[in-house]
mmCIF file of C-alpha atoms in Angstrom:
data_model
loop_
_atom_site.group_PDB
_atom_site.id
_atom_site.type_symbol
_atom_site.label_atom_id
_atom_site.label_comp_id
_atom_site.label_asym_id
_atom_site.label_seq_id
_atom_site.Cartn_x
_atom_site.Cartn_y
_atom_site.Cartn_z
ATOM 1 C CA MET A 1 0.000 0.000 0.000
ATOM 2 C CA ILE A 2 1.336 3.420 -0.942
ATOM 3 C CA THR A 3 1.226 5.747 2.039
ATOM 4 C CA ARG A 4 2.311 9.303 2.675
ATOM 5 C CA ARG A 5 5.111 7.944 4.872
ATOM 6 C CA SER A 6 6.484 5.650 2.131
ATOM 7 C CA VAL A 7 6.375 8.482 -0.410
ATOM 8 C CA LEU A 8 8.293 10.749 1.958
ATOM 9 C CA LYS A 9 10.922 8.049 2.571
ATOM 10 C CA SER A 10 11.478 7.528 -1.159
ATOM 11 C CA ALA A 11 11.671 11.259 -1.779
ATOM 12 C CA ALA A 12 14.192 11.684 1.030
ATOM 13 C CA ALA A 13 16.473 8.998 -0.385
ATOM 14 C CA ALA A 14 16.237 10.507 -3.858
ATOM 15 C CA THR A 15 17.232 13.896 -2.412
ATOM 16 C CA VAL A 16 20.501 12.484 -1.114
ATOM 17 C CA LEU A 17 21.384 10.931 -4.474
ATOM 18 C CA SER A 18 20.557 13.984 -6.515
ATOM 19 C CA THR A 19 21.708 16.885 -4.330
ATOM 20 C CA GLY A 20 23.849 15.611 -1.472
ATOM 21 C CA LEU A 21 21.953 17.787 1.009
ATOM 22 C CA PRO A 22 22.283 16.878 4.707
ATOM 23 C CA MET A 23 19.679 14.488 6.087
ATOM 24 C CA ILE A 24 18.815 13.165 9.505
ATOM 25 C CA ASN A 25 20.475 9.838 10.233
ATOM 26 C CA MET A 26 17.283 7.938 10.875
ATOM 27 C CA GLY A 27 15.338 5.378 8.913
ATOM 28 C CA GLN A 28 16.038 2.917 6.137
ATOM 29 C CA TYR A 29 15.315 3.744 2.513
ATOM 30 C CA GLN A 30 14.772 1.571 -0.535
ATOM 31 C CA ALA A 31 16.694 3.946 -2.757
ATOM 32 C CA PHE A 32 16.998 1.825 -5.902
ATOM 33 C CA ALA A 33 14.178 0.379 -7.951
ATOM 34 C CA ASP A 34 16.358 -2.549 -9.050
ATOM 35 C CA SER A 35 17.344 -3.545 -5.508
ATOM 36 C CA PRO A 36 15.126 -4.513 -2.551
ATOM 37 C CA THR A 37 17.888 -3.658 -0.068
ATOM 38 C CA LYS A 38 17.276 -0.708 2.202
ATOM 39 C CA TYR A 39 20.085 1.626 3.194
ATOM 40 C CA SER A 40 20.301 4.188 5.965
ATOM 41 C CA ALA A 41 20.226 7.897 5.265
ATOM 42 C CA LYS A 42 23.675 8.050 6.872
ATOM 43 C CA THR A 43 25.034 5.617 4.280
ATOM 44 C CA MET A 44 23.330 7.371 1.376
ATOM 45 C CA ARG A 45 24.791 10.689 2.449
ATOM 46 C CA ALA A 46 28.300 9.267 2.917
ATOM 47 C CA VAL A 47 28.414 7.668 -0.537
ATOM 48 C CA GLU A 48 27.051 10.845 -2.075
ATOM 49 C CA ARG A 49 29.830 12.867 -0.440
ATOM 50 C CA ALA A 50 32.640 10.379 -1.065
ATOM 51 C CA ILE A 51 35.041 10.128 -3.936
ATOM 52 C CA VAL A 52 34.834 6.329 -4.176
ATOM 53 C CA ILE A 53 37.810 4.702 -5.899
ATOM 54 C CA ASP A 54 37.958 0.981 -6.640
ATOM 55 C CA MET A 55 41.692 0.570 -7.237
ATOM 56 C CA LEU A 56 41.163 -2.731 -9.017
ATOM 57 C CA GLY A 57 37.798 -2.717 -10.696
ATOM 58 C CA PRO A 58 37.665 -4.028 -14.279
ATOM 59 C CA LEU A 59 34.754 -2.489 -16.159
ATOM 60 C CA LYS A 60 33.724 -5.981 -17.275
ATOM 61 C CA ILE A 61 35.218 -9.383 -16.585
ATOM 62 C CA ASN A 62 34.396 -10.693 -20.021
ATOM 63 C CA PHE A 63 36.922 -11.955 -22.553
ATOM 64 C CA ALA A 64 34.645 -11.743 -25.595
ATOM 65 C CA PRO A 65 35.223 -8.846 -28.041
ATOM 66 C CA GLU A 66 31.513 -8.045 -27.881
ATOM 67 C CA ALA A 67 32.059 -6.870 -24.309
ATOM 68 C CA TYR A 68 33.843 -3.710 -25.418
ATOM 69 C CA ALA A 69 32.983 -3.337 -29.094
ATOM 70 C CA GLY A 70 29.856 -1.190 -28.886
ATOM 71 C CA ARG A 71 27.739 1.126 -26.800
ATOM 72 C CA MET A 72 26.410 -0.029 -23.479
ATOM 73 C CA THR A 73 22.737 -0.654 -22.908
ATOM 74 C CA ASP A 74 20.621 1.760 -20.900
ATOM 75 C CA ALA A 75 20.529 -0.805 -18.097
ATOM 76 C CA GLU A 76 24.324 -1.028 -18.023
ATOM 77 C CA ALA A 77 24.638 2.745 -17.984
ATOM 78 C CA GLU A 78 22.233 2.977 -15.059
ATOM 79 C CA MET A 79 24.143 0.235 -13.232
ATOM 80 C CA PHE A 80 27.363 2.263 -13.371
ATOM 81 C CA ARG A 81 25.676 5.578 -12.581
ATOM 82 C CA THR A 82 24.000 4.233 -9.453
ATOM 83 C CA SER A 83 26.900 2.085 -8.225
ATOM 84 C CA GLY A 84 28.235 4.889 -6.049
ATOM 85 C CA ILE A 85 31.744 4.340 -7.456
ATOM 86 C CA THR A 86 33.490 7.448 -8.784
ATOM 87 C CA ALA A 87 36.541 5.794 -10.351
ATOM 88 C CA PHE A 88 37.440 2.305 -11.546
ATOM 89 C CA HIS A 89 41.031 1.182 -12.028
ATOM 90 C CA ASN A 90 40.439 -0.890 -15.173
ATOM 91 C CA SER A 91 43.331 -3.331 -15.212
ATOM 92 C CA ILE A 92 44.174 -6.858 -16.354
ATOM 93 C CA GLY A 93 47.292 -9.018 -16.478
ATOM 94 C CA THR A 94 49.130 -9.499 -19.755
ATOM 95 C CA GLY A 95 52.339 -11.426 -20.256
ATOM 96 C CA GLY A 96 54.387 -13.845 -22.313
ATOM 97 C CA PRO A 97 55.805 -13.419 -25.807
ATOM 98 C CA SER A 98 52.836 -11.303 -26.967
ATOM 99 C CA ALA A 99 52.747 -9.020 -23.902
ATOM 100 C CA VAL A 100 53.324 -5.834 -25.899
ATOM 101 C CA GLU A 101 50.685 -6.621 -28.531
ATOM 102 C CA ASP A 102 48.170 -7.828 -25.923
ATOM 103 C CA THR A 103 48.682 -4.709 -23.817
ATOM 104 C CA LEU A 104 48.226 -2.427 -26.803
ATOM 105 C CA SER A 105 45.034 -4.279 -27.710
ATOM 106 C CA PHE A 106 43.727 -3.986 -24.141
ATOM 107 C CA ILE A 107 44.365 -0.242 -23.983
ATOM 108 C CA ALA A 108 42.833 0.373 -27.411
ATOM 109 C CA ALA A 109 39.787 -1.810 -26.758
ATOM 110 C CA TRP A 110 38.791 -0.383 -23.409
ATOM 111 C CA GLN A 111 39.671 3.228 -24.063
ATOM 112 C CA GLY A 112 37.571 2.850 -27.202
ATOM 113 C CA TYR A 113 34.741 1.518 -25.049
ATOM 114 C CA VAL A 114 35.045 4.505 -22.723
ATOM 115 C CA GLY A 115 34.984 6.861 -25.702
ATOM 116 C CA ARG A 116 31.905 5.235 -27.226
ATOM 117 C CA ASN A 117 30.185 5.582 -23.877
ATOM 118 C CA SER A 118 31.288 9.082 -22.962
ATOM 119 C CA HIS A 119 27.801 9.855 -21.671
ATOM 120 C CA VAL A 120 28.744 7.657 -18.694
ATOM 121 C CA PHE A 121 32.565 7.473 -18.576
ATOM 122 C CA THR A 122 35.521 9.825 -18.653
ATOM 123 C CA LEU A 123 39.185 8.837 -18.956
ATOM 124 C CA VAL A 124 41.627 9.816 -16.229
ATOM 125 C CA ASN A 125 44.806 11.704 -17.027
ATOM 126 C CA THR A 126 45.474 13.363 -13.657
ATOM 127 C CA ALA A 127 43.943 12.995 -10.218
ATOM 128 C CA ALA A 128 41.945 16.159 -10.839
ATOM 129 C CA ASP A 129 40.011 14.252 -13.509
ATOM 130 C CA ILE A 130 38.582 12.045 -10.761
ATOM 131 C CA ASP A 131 37.335 15.146 -8.960
ATOM 132 C CA ARG A 132 35.847 16.447 -12.204
ATOM 133 C CA ALA A 133 34.073 13.155 -12.818
ATOM 134 C CA LYS A 134 32.513 13.347 -9.366
ATOM 135 C CA ALA A 135 31.331 16.916 -9.983
ATOM 136 C CA GLU A 136 29.909 15.996 -13.398
ATOM 137 C CA ARG A 137 28.330 12.758 -12.117
ATOM 138 C CA LYS A 138 30.352 10.656 -14.499
ATOM 139 C CA VAL A 139 32.428 7.537 -13.885
ATOM 140 C CA ALA A 140 36.204 7.980 -14.112
ATOM 141 C CA VAL A 141 38.299 5.203 -15.670
ATOM 142 C CA ILE A 142 41.972 4.725 -14.741
ATOM 143 C CA THR A 143 43.947 2.631 -17.223
ATOM 144 C CA GLY A 144 46.401 0.203 -15.652
ATOM 145 C CA LEU A 145 48.083 -3.186 -16.095
ATOM 146 C CA GLN A 146 48.590 -6.021 -13.625
ATOM 147 C CA ASN A 147 51.994 -6.898 -15.034
ATOM 148 C CA SER A 148 54.916 -4.997 -16.509
ATOM 149 C CA GLU A 149 56.169 -7.480 -19.102
ATOM 150 C CA HIS A 150 55.227 -5.024 -21.849
ATOM 151 C CA PHE A 151 58.083 -2.793 -20.658
ATOM 152 C CA ARG A 152 60.985 -4.247 -22.662
ATOM 153 C CA LYS A 153 63.209 -1.217 -22.053
ATOM 154 C CA LYS A 154 62.933 1.723 -19.667
ATOM 155 C CA GLU A 155 61.842 4.075 -22.476
ATOM 156 C CA ASP A 156 58.687 1.965 -22.881
ATOM 157 C CA VAL A 157 57.343 3.341 -19.611
ATOM 158 C CA LYS A 158 57.011 6.837 -21.047
ATOM 159 C CA ALA A 159 55.575 5.469 -24.295
ATOM 160 C CA PHE A 160 52.791 3.600 -22.481
ATOM 161 C CA TYR A 161 52.213 6.548 -20.163
ATOM 162 C CA GLN A 162 51.571 8.663 -23.250
ATOM 163 C CA LEU A 163 49.010 6.057 -24.379
ATOM 164 C CA GLY A 164 47.170 6.516 -21.096
ATOM 165 C CA GLN A 165 48.585 3.964 -18.636
ATOM 166 C CA ARG A 166 48.694 5.387 -15.106
ATOM 167 C CA CYS A 167 49.454 2.342 -12.933
ATOM 168 C CA SER A 168 51.572 -0.773 -13.440
ATOM 169 C CA GLN A 169 51.966 -3.833 -11.272
ATOM 170 C CA LEU A 170 55.591 -4.934 -11.376
ATOM 171 C CA THR A 171 54.812 -8.660 -11.706
ATOM 172 C CA TYR A 172 51.798 -10.906 -11.902
ATOM 173 C CA ASN A 173 52.078 -14.204 -9.980
ATOM 174 C CA ALA A 174 55.130 -15.492 -11.851
ATOM 175 C CA GLN A 175 58.724 -14.399 -12.318
ATOM 176 C CA ASN A 176 59.431 -11.782 -14.977
ATOM 177 C CA LEU A 177 62.380 -9.564 -15.848
ATOM 178 C CA LEU A 178 61.525 -7.111 -13.041
ATOM 179 C CA GLY A 179 61.011 -9.429 -10.081
ATOM 180 C CA SER A 180 59.155 -12.381 -8.618
ATOM 181 C CA GLY A 181 55.443 -13.083 -8.340
ATOM 182 C CA SER A 182 53.666 -14.316 -5.230
ATOM 183 C CA THR A 183 53.339 -17.946 -6.336
ATOM 184 C CA GLU A 184 56.966 -18.435 -7.386
ATOM 185 C CA ARG A 185 58.920 -20.972 -5.334
ATOM 186 C CA VAL A 186 61.868 -18.570 -4.922
ATOM 187 C CA ASP A 187 61.637 -14.776 -4.686
ATOM 188 C CA GLY A 188 64.877 -13.084 -5.682
ATOM 189 C CA GLY A 189 63.507 -9.574 -5.244
ATOM 190 C CA VAL A 190 63.545 -6.660 -7.679
ATOM 191 C CA THR A 191 66.104 -7.137 -10.464
ATOM 192 C CA ASP A 192 68.454 -4.493 -11.871
ATOM 193 C CA PHE A 193 66.026 -4.051 -14.761
ATOM 194 C CA GLY A 194 63.205 -3.703 -12.248
ATOM 195 C CA VAL A 195 65.086 -0.868 -10.565
ATOM 196 C CA GLU A 196 65.301 0.938 -13.925
ATOM 197 C CA ILE A 197 61.569 0.491 -14.534
ATOM 198 C CA ILE A 198 60.612 1.756 -11.063
ATOM 199 C CA GLN A 199 62.789 4.821 -11.609
ATOM 200 C CA ALA A 200 61.218 5.427 -15.024
ATOM 201 C CA MET A 201 57.711 5.078 -13.550
ATOM 202 C CA ASN A 202 58.526 7.661 -10.896
ATOM 203 C CA GLU A 203 59.919 10.023 -13.519
ATOM 204 C CA VAL A 204 56.766 10.035 -15.657
ATOM 205 C CA GLY A 205 54.293 9.853 -12.781
ATOM 206 C CA MET A 206 53.019 6.275 -13.052
ATOM 207 C CA LEU A 207 51.910 4.524 -9.854
ATOM 208 C CA VAL A 208 53.922 1.431 -8.842
ATOM 209 C CA ASP A 209 51.757 -1.505 -7.729
ATOM 210 C CA VAL A 210 53.002 -4.670 -5.978
ATOM 211 C CA SER A 211 49.729 -6.527 -5.336
ATOM 212 C CA HIS A 212 50.787 -9.840 -6.927
ATOM 213 C CA CYS A 213 54.490 -9.565 -6.132
ATOM 214 C CA GLY A 214 56.355 -11.955 -3.865
ATOM 215 C CA ASP A 215 57.403 -10.880 -0.388
ATOM 216 C CA LYS A 216 60.969 -9.800 -1.154
ATOM 217 C CA THR A 217 59.992 -8.116 -4.415
ATOM 218 C CA THR A 218 57.293 -6.195 -2.522
ATOM 219 C CA LEU A 219 59.711 -4.996 0.155
ATOM 220 C CA ASP A 220 62.390 -4.120 -2.400
ATOM 221 C CA ALA A 221 59.976 -2.026 -4.457
ATOM 222 C CA ILE A 222 58.818 -0.063 -1.423
ATOM 223 C CA GLU A 223 62.420 0.714 -0.533
ATOM 224 C CA ILE A 224 63.580 1.510 -4.075
ATOM 225 C CA SER A 225 60.772 3.865 -5.062
ATOM 226 C CA PRO A 226 61.350 7.446 -3.888
ATOM 227 C CA LYS A 227 57.605 8.033 -4.106
ATOM 228 C CA PRO A 228 54.972 6.072 -2.184
ATOM 229 C CA ILE A 229 53.588 3.030 -3.967
ATOM 230 C CA ALA A 230 50.392 0.988 -3.767
ATOM 231 C CA ILE A 231 49.133 -2.462 -2.993
ATOM 232 C CA THR A 232 45.993 -1.892 -5.031
ATOM 233 C CA HIS A 233 44.306 -5.210 -4.214
ATOM 234 C CA SER A 234 45.451 -7.653 -1.562
ATOM 235 C CA ASN A 235 44.657 -8.665 2.014
ATOM 236 C CA CYS A 236 46.401 -9.363 5.309
ATOM 237 C CA ARG A 237 48.370 -12.547 5.811
ATOM 238 C CA ALA A 238 48.042 -12.095 9.571
ATOM 239 C CA LEU A 239 44.369 -13.050 9.146
ATOM 240 C CA LEU A 240 44.819 -15.695 6.443
ATOM 241 C CA ASN A 241 47.975 -17.539 5.372
ATOM 242 C CA HIS A 242 47.814 -17.270 1.583
ATOM 243 C CA PRO A 243 50.794 -16.522 -0.720
ATOM 244 C CA ARG A 244 48.915 -13.692 -2.481
ATOM 245 C CA LEU A 245 48.435 -11.750 0.747
ATOM 246 C CA LYS A 246 50.770 -9.268 2.418
ATOM 247 C CA SER A 247 52.763 -9.577 5.624
ATOM 248 C CA ASP A 248 52.495 -7.047 8.428
ATOM 249 C CA GLU A 249 56.081 -6.035 7.655
ATOM 250 C CA ALA A 250 55.142 -5.127 4.082
ATOM 251 C CA ILE A 251 52.049 -3.194 5.187
ATOM 252 C CA GLN A 252 54.047 -1.270 7.793
ATOM 253 C CA LYS A 253 56.824 -0.350 5.365
ATOM 254 C CA LEU A 254 54.288 0.613 2.694
ATOM 255 C CA ALA A 255 52.564 2.942 5.156
ATOM 256 C CA ALA A 256 55.850 4.418 6.404
ATOM 257 C CA LYS A 257 56.525 5.613 2.849
ATOM 258 C CA GLY A 258 52.979 7.028 2.504
ATOM 259 C CA GLY A 259 51.482 4.177 0.488
ATOM 260 C CA VAL A 260 47.936 2.796 0.501
ATOM 261 C CA MET A 261 46.653 -0.789 0.473
ATOM 262 C CA GLY A 262 43.375 -1.716 -1.221
ATOM 263 C CA ILE A 263 41.461 -4.603 0.349
ATOM 264 C CA THR A 264 40.123 -7.200 -2.086
ATOM 265 C CA ALA A 265 36.857 -9.126 -1.913
ATOM 266 C CA VAL A 266 38.075 -12.309 -3.628
ATOM 267 C CA ARG A 267 36.723 -15.107 -1.423
ATOM 268 C CA MET A 268 39.857 -17.200 -0.895
ATOM 269 C CA PHE A 269 41.803 -14.046 0.025
ATOM 270 C CA VAL A 270 39.283 -13.061 2.697
ATOM 271 C CA ARG A 271 38.719 -16.229 4.750
ATOM 272 C CA ASP A 272 39.551 -19.933 4.493
ATOM 273 C CA LYS A 273 36.204 -21.198 5.774
ATOM 274 C CA GLU A 274 32.510 -20.600 5.354
ATOM 275 C CA PRO A 275 30.668 -18.393 5.652
ATOM 276 C CA THR A 276 32.748 -15.683 3.985
ATOM 277 C CA THR A 277 30.900 -12.385 4.104
ATOM 278 C CA ILE A 278 31.363 -8.647 3.906
ATOM 279 C CA GLU A 279 32.010 -8.648 7.660
ATOM 280 C CA HIS A 280 35.147 -10.728 7.111
ATOM 281 C CA PHE A 281 36.166 -8.306 4.347
ATOM 282 C CA VAL A 282 35.932 -5.487 6.901
ATOM 283 C CA ASP A 283 38.134 -7.544 9.256
ATOM 284 C CA HIS A 284 41.018 -6.928 6.840
ATOM 285 C CA ILE A 285 40.289 -3.198 6.770
ATOM 286 C CA ASP A 286 40.272 -3.225 10.575
ATOM 287 C CA HIS A 287 43.623 -5.014 10.667
ATOM 288 C CA VAL A 288 45.323 -2.423 8.456
ATOM 289 C CA VAL A 289 43.780 0.434 10.442
ATOM 290 C CA LYS A 290 44.987 -1.002 13.762
ATOM 291 C CA LEU A 291 48.421 -1.778 12.320
ATOM 292 C CA VAL A 292 49.266 1.452 10.492
ATOM 293 C CA GLY A 293 46.333 3.870 10.705
ATOM 294 C CA ILE A 294 43.206 4.822 8.787
ATOM 295 C CA GLU A 295 45.196 6.812 6.198
ATOM 296 C CA HIS A 296 46.650 3.741 4.519
ATOM 297 C CA VAL A 297 43.703 1.552 3.541
ATOM 298 C CA GLY A 298 41.205 1.609 0.693
ATOM 299 C CA ILE A 299 39.280 -0.667 -1.660
ATOM 300 C CA GLY A 300 40.550 -2.819 -4.519
ATOM 301 C CA SER A 301 37.690 -5.235 -5.094
ATOM 302 C CA ASP A 302 39.379 -7.170 -7.945
ATOM 303 C CA ALA A 303 35.983 -7.703 -9.589
ATOM 304 C CA ASP A 304 33.538 -5.930 -11.847
ATOM 305 C CA LEU A 305 30.145 -4.772 -10.596
ATOM 306 C CA ASN A 306 28.564 -8.204 -10.974
ATOM 307 C CA GLY A 307 31.443 -10.350 -9.733
ATOM 308 C CA TYR A 308 33.147 -13.499 -10.965
ATOM 309 C CA ASP A 309 30.408 -15.984 -10.170
ATOM 310 C CA ASP A 310 28.106 -14.343 -12.730
ATOM 311 C CA MET A 311 30.586 -14.855 -15.582
ATOM 312 C CA PRO A 312 29.679 -17.104 -18.521
ATOM 313 C CA PRO A 313 30.429 -20.662 -17.316
ATOM 314 C CA ASP A 314 32.987 -21.403 -20.039
ATOM 315 C CA GLN A 315 34.913 -18.222 -19.270
ATOM 316 C CA LEU A 316 34.809 -18.858 -15.540
ATOM 317 C CA LYS A 317 36.171 -22.378 -16.056
ATOM 318 C CA MET A 318 39.000 -21.003 -18.209
ATOM 319 C CA LEU A 319 39.835 -18.345 -15.603
ATOM 320 C CA ARG A 320 39.968 -20.842 -12.750
ATOM 321 C CA GLY A 321 42.198 -23.134 -14.784
ATOM 322 C CA SER A 322 44.775 -20.438 -15.459
ATOM 323 C CA TYR A 323 46.049 -20.280 -11.856
ATOM 324 C CA LYS A 324 48.239 -22.573 -9.766
ATOM 325 C CA ALA A 325 46.660 -24.876 -7.197
ATOM 326 C CA SER A 326 48.066 -22.661 -4.431
ATOM 327 C CA TYR A 327 45.364 -20.109 -5.244
ATOM 328 C CA GLY A 328 42.872 -22.404 -3.540
ATOM 329 C CA PHE A 329 39.676 -21.618 -5.446
ATOM 330 C CA ARG A 330 36.458 -22.656 -3.697
ATOM 331 C CA ASP A 331 32.949 -23.141 -5.081
ATOM 332 C CA LYS A 332 32.426 -19.377 -5.131
ATOM 333 C CA ILE A 333 34.886 -16.573 -5.817
ATOM 334 C CA ASP A 334 32.776 -13.608 -4.663
ATOM 335 C CA ILE A 335 31.819 -12.986 -1.036
ATOM 336 C CA GLU A 336 28.317 -12.565 0.349
ATOM 337 C CA GLY A 337 27.259 -8.934 0.617
ATOM 338 C CA PHE A 338 29.886 -7.589 -1.775
ATOM 339 C CA ASP A 339 28.900 -9.315 -5.011
ATOM 340 C CA HIS A 340 26.456 -6.935 -6.697
ATOM 341 C CA PRO A 341 26.401 -3.466 -8.310
ATOM 342 C CA LYS A 342 25.431 -1.649 -5.072
ATOM 343 C CA LYS A 343 28.202 -3.253 -3.007
ATOM 344 C CA VAL A 344 29.720 0.080 -1.987
ATOM 345 C CA PHE A 345 26.542 0.928 -0.098
ATOM 346 C CA ASP A 346 26.682 -2.414 1.749
ATOM 347 C CA LEU A 347 30.336 -1.807 2.618
ATOM 348 C CA THR A 348 29.513 1.656 3.926
ATOM 349 C CA GLU A 349 26.791 0.187 6.132
ATOM 350 C CA ALA A 350 29.264 -2.411 7.423
ATOM 351 C CA LEU A 351 31.879 0.233 8.230
ATOM 352 C CA PHE A 352 29.354 2.284 10.168
ATOM 353 C CA ARG A 353 28.324 -0.839 12.088
ATOM 354 C CA ARG A 354 31.980 -1.250 13.109
ATOM 355 C CA GLY A 355 31.954 2.248 14.563
ATOM 356 C CA TYR A 356 33.887 4.102 11.875
ATOM 357 C CA SER A 357 33.143 7.827 11.724
ATOM 358 C CA GLU A 358 31.887 9.359 8.492
ATOM 359 C CA GLN A 359 35.262 11.047 7.985
ATOM 360 C CA ASN A 360 37.042 7.702 8.260
ATOM 361 C CA VAL A 361 34.527 5.998 5.971
ATOM 362 C CA LEU A 362 35.196 8.660 3.324
ATOM 363 C CA ALA A 363 38.928 7.968 3.655
ATOM 364 C CA VAL A 364 38.498 4.220 3.171
ATOM 365 C CA LEU A 365 36.057 4.536 0.274
ATOM 366 C CA GLY A 366 38.495 6.583 -1.772
ATOM 367 C CA GLY A 367 39.967 9.565 0.036
ATOM 368 C CA ASN A 368 43.203 7.759 0.807
ATOM 369 C CA PHE A 369 43.755 6.581 -2.761
ATOM 370 C CA ARG A 370 42.842 10.041 -4.069
ATOM 371 C CA ARG A 371 45.598 11.498 -1.887
ATOM 372 C CA LEU A 372 48.099 8.883 -3.082
ATOM 373 C CA LEU A 373 47.285 9.443 -6.753
ATOM 374 C CA GLY A 374 47.597 13.191 -6.297
ATOM 375 C CA SER A 375 51.061 12.788 -4.804
ATOM 376 C CA THR A 376 52.449 10.259 -7.302
ATOM 377 C CA TRP A 377 50.951 11.303 -10.639
ATOM 378 C CA LEU A 378 52.430 14.360 -12.359
#
């Protein structure tokens, strides 16, 4: 039954989304027609105020050319517009003999997709472009790579920067010419060539990322880089012993240099038993906050808005088969409560339940990564 009270609740929620005006922190509102979930006015206001940055958020986890070849549907456009996310770090891993060609194809394909859908997206050149996207109610797209095998010489860093790349992970899970990945048996650290690439990245203003790097390579990169670097998407090994996660030592040294760590929602990186929910995701945020402070943690979901478990079955099977057994895939890859297009609102609710202030929630949602990008990009 439609009542005056229900109409007023819906109108109040719509006011927060459209204007950002202050609201009383009472009541729950069904703010989205496509979602039955109700969110508090406090959460709606926080997301409206926040610059939300997902520092590993592919626009689509879909390997078919049709995924990027045309214009998005109205439903897809609305999904991005109402996600609450200001900026996505659109990044994949390339490597092997065709790393250069594959990287060029990735950049061309997805920047083309952004251009064909400029009514929703805007490309990021500097950190100020993220602010502009927020003001214009568009979605900012940061172009990055989860490997650096396409850098065959130090001059390549500037060349790819000029094509739009703004972040590069030194290694994926395996050894390359720069250093060792997290699933290699032996980690020899950053190589001499890796030192040259880190220096070149600092010179042009490209963010160094060590999310998939092995322990020694991670620590070396933090020490070598004169600017702060990022762990865009990983979790805390103190809570879960997995080779892809980061030690307290790495997190502490990252923070001491001014870096930021993005917490990922990939199931086997969050908890090794069921259930695995958004509350366990927040446990990793809590750990970083208690270890090094609120200023050094953010979000790096490592998934698109719909998550891995909604991928086409054949693609999901191929993806699972491309990793070593040490990754420890379970039946699901996504976690409960953070596996849908409105996940940022659920995370905000969870952070408030933990007692985080609005100021600290804004820092976690994207303020910390915005500060880092502003200090490392030219």
